[in-house]
Amino acid sequence: MPDGDCVGSQLALAHALRALGKEVTLALDDKIPESLFFLDGVRAIAPHTPRAQDVFVFVDGSDPSRYGKAFDAAAIGARPIILIDHHITNEPFGTYNLVDPGAASAAEIVYAVVRALDVPISPALAQALLTGIVTDTLGFRTAATTPETLESATALVRHGGSIPEIIDQVYNRRSFQTLHVLGYALAHAALVGKIIYSALDFQTLEKFGANGNGTNGIVNQLLTVADADIAFFLVEKKDGRIDLSMRARVGTDVSGAARRLGGGGHKQASGATLSPPFETAVQRVLDAIQQESLP
Ligand code: 5GP
Ligand code: MN
């Protein structure tokens, strides 16, 4: 489930390494959201399993399972792994682990790497990193946004990155079907104590002619309800598994509840992939939240 930070960080690192004359292969074992197709070089990212490369770099995923087939232990063998990540639930599975849960995005860490490599920062590289920063901070609106985040963003704009282009491409270009999906999710939301949630079964998704892309922002809309401290949203996938997205206000931490459900993430934004059946999924999430003694 690659997002703007995952794709942007990966592309930026590739731009930087190529500038040093390195040969780079970009792998992702899942579909890239169309909203990210504006990024330079994005179409070269493919879902191939890794070959025996010299070095493997994994970016913006907390554990090997997040990378799907792109993490192939047999292909990697004893070769070095470099991990660059910012999830609080990170398992440092690399040979070298560059993990900073204080970073708002993996892109901020990659930016520090790029500066240390002393490569020229092209507008394409700058826009890739800026996309990671802007999307993981929801446009500089999350508590994870620090002065360093803003300083990195300022520098990247000076190098040719464009915040209006990112906002326009990522947030202001949804499909008409997605608008109906959002309407359904909001109309069927439930508020239980300080928890607001909604769920979307696969049949309904198909009825709207939507493909499951574009459900990303819905959970954030749910948490705009003042009485709620936690929001979660469930989307049933074609194979019956269920995507869980969770969000929490500052002062509440949903990463533990997500971990209980086999997932992980950040204090304010976490997720998991649940097994069927869809019918019991809401209760399973409510139970996990309660077991973490959250509101
Ligand atoms: P989102 O709700 O935007 O899909 O994900 C929010 C956060 O939760 C992201 O940082 C993402 O890495 C994490 N996350 C989402 N789904 C999963 C999952 O299935 N497993 C794990 N470990 N983390 C997840
Ligand atoms: Mn990230």
PDB file of C-alpha atoms and ligand atoms in Angstrom, residues 3-6 9 59-61 85-87 103-107 132 135-136 266, ligand 2:
ATOM      1  CA  ASP A   3       1.886   6.238  -0.180  1.00  0.00           C
ATOM      2  CA  GLY A   4       3.509   9.545  -1.139  1.00  0.00           C
ATOM      3  CA  ASP A   5       6.279   9.163   1.418  1.00  0.00           C
ATOM      4  CA  CYS A   6       7.146   5.628   0.358  1.00  0.00           C
ATOM      5  CA  SER A   9      11.552   8.649  -0.713  1.00  0.00           C
ATOM      6  CA  VAL A  59      12.413   2.658   2.877  1.00  0.00           C
ATOM      7  CA  ASP A  60       9.324   3.681   4.913  1.00  0.00           C
ATOM      8  CA  GLY A  61       8.122   0.246   6.051  1.00  0.00           C
ATOM      9  CA  ASP A  85      12.306   4.357   8.391  1.00  0.00           C
ATOM     10  CA  HIS A  86      10.393   6.546  10.842  1.00  0.00           C
ATOM     11  CA  HIS A  87       7.705   4.247  12.318  1.00  0.00           C
ATOM     12  CA  ALA A 103      10.997  12.285  11.765  1.00  0.00           C
ATOM     13  CA  ALA A 104       7.607  13.254  10.326  1.00  0.00           C
ATOM     14  CA  SER A 105       8.407  11.374   7.123  1.00  0.00           C
ATOM     15  CA  ALA A 106      10.957   8.930   5.775  1.00  0.00           C
ATOM     16  CA  ALA A 107      11.648  11.624   3.167  1.00  0.00           C
ATOM     17  CA  GLY A 132       6.925  12.571   1.082  1.00  0.00           C
ATOM     18  CA  THR A 135       1.741  13.834   2.320  1.00  0.00           C
ATOM     19  CA  ASP A 136       2.932  12.268   5.596  1.00  0.00           C
ATOM     20  CA  HIS A 266       2.625   5.854  14.348  1.00  0.00           C
TER      21      HIS A 266
HETATM   22 MN    MN B   2       6.129   7.511   5.997  1.00  0.00          MN
END
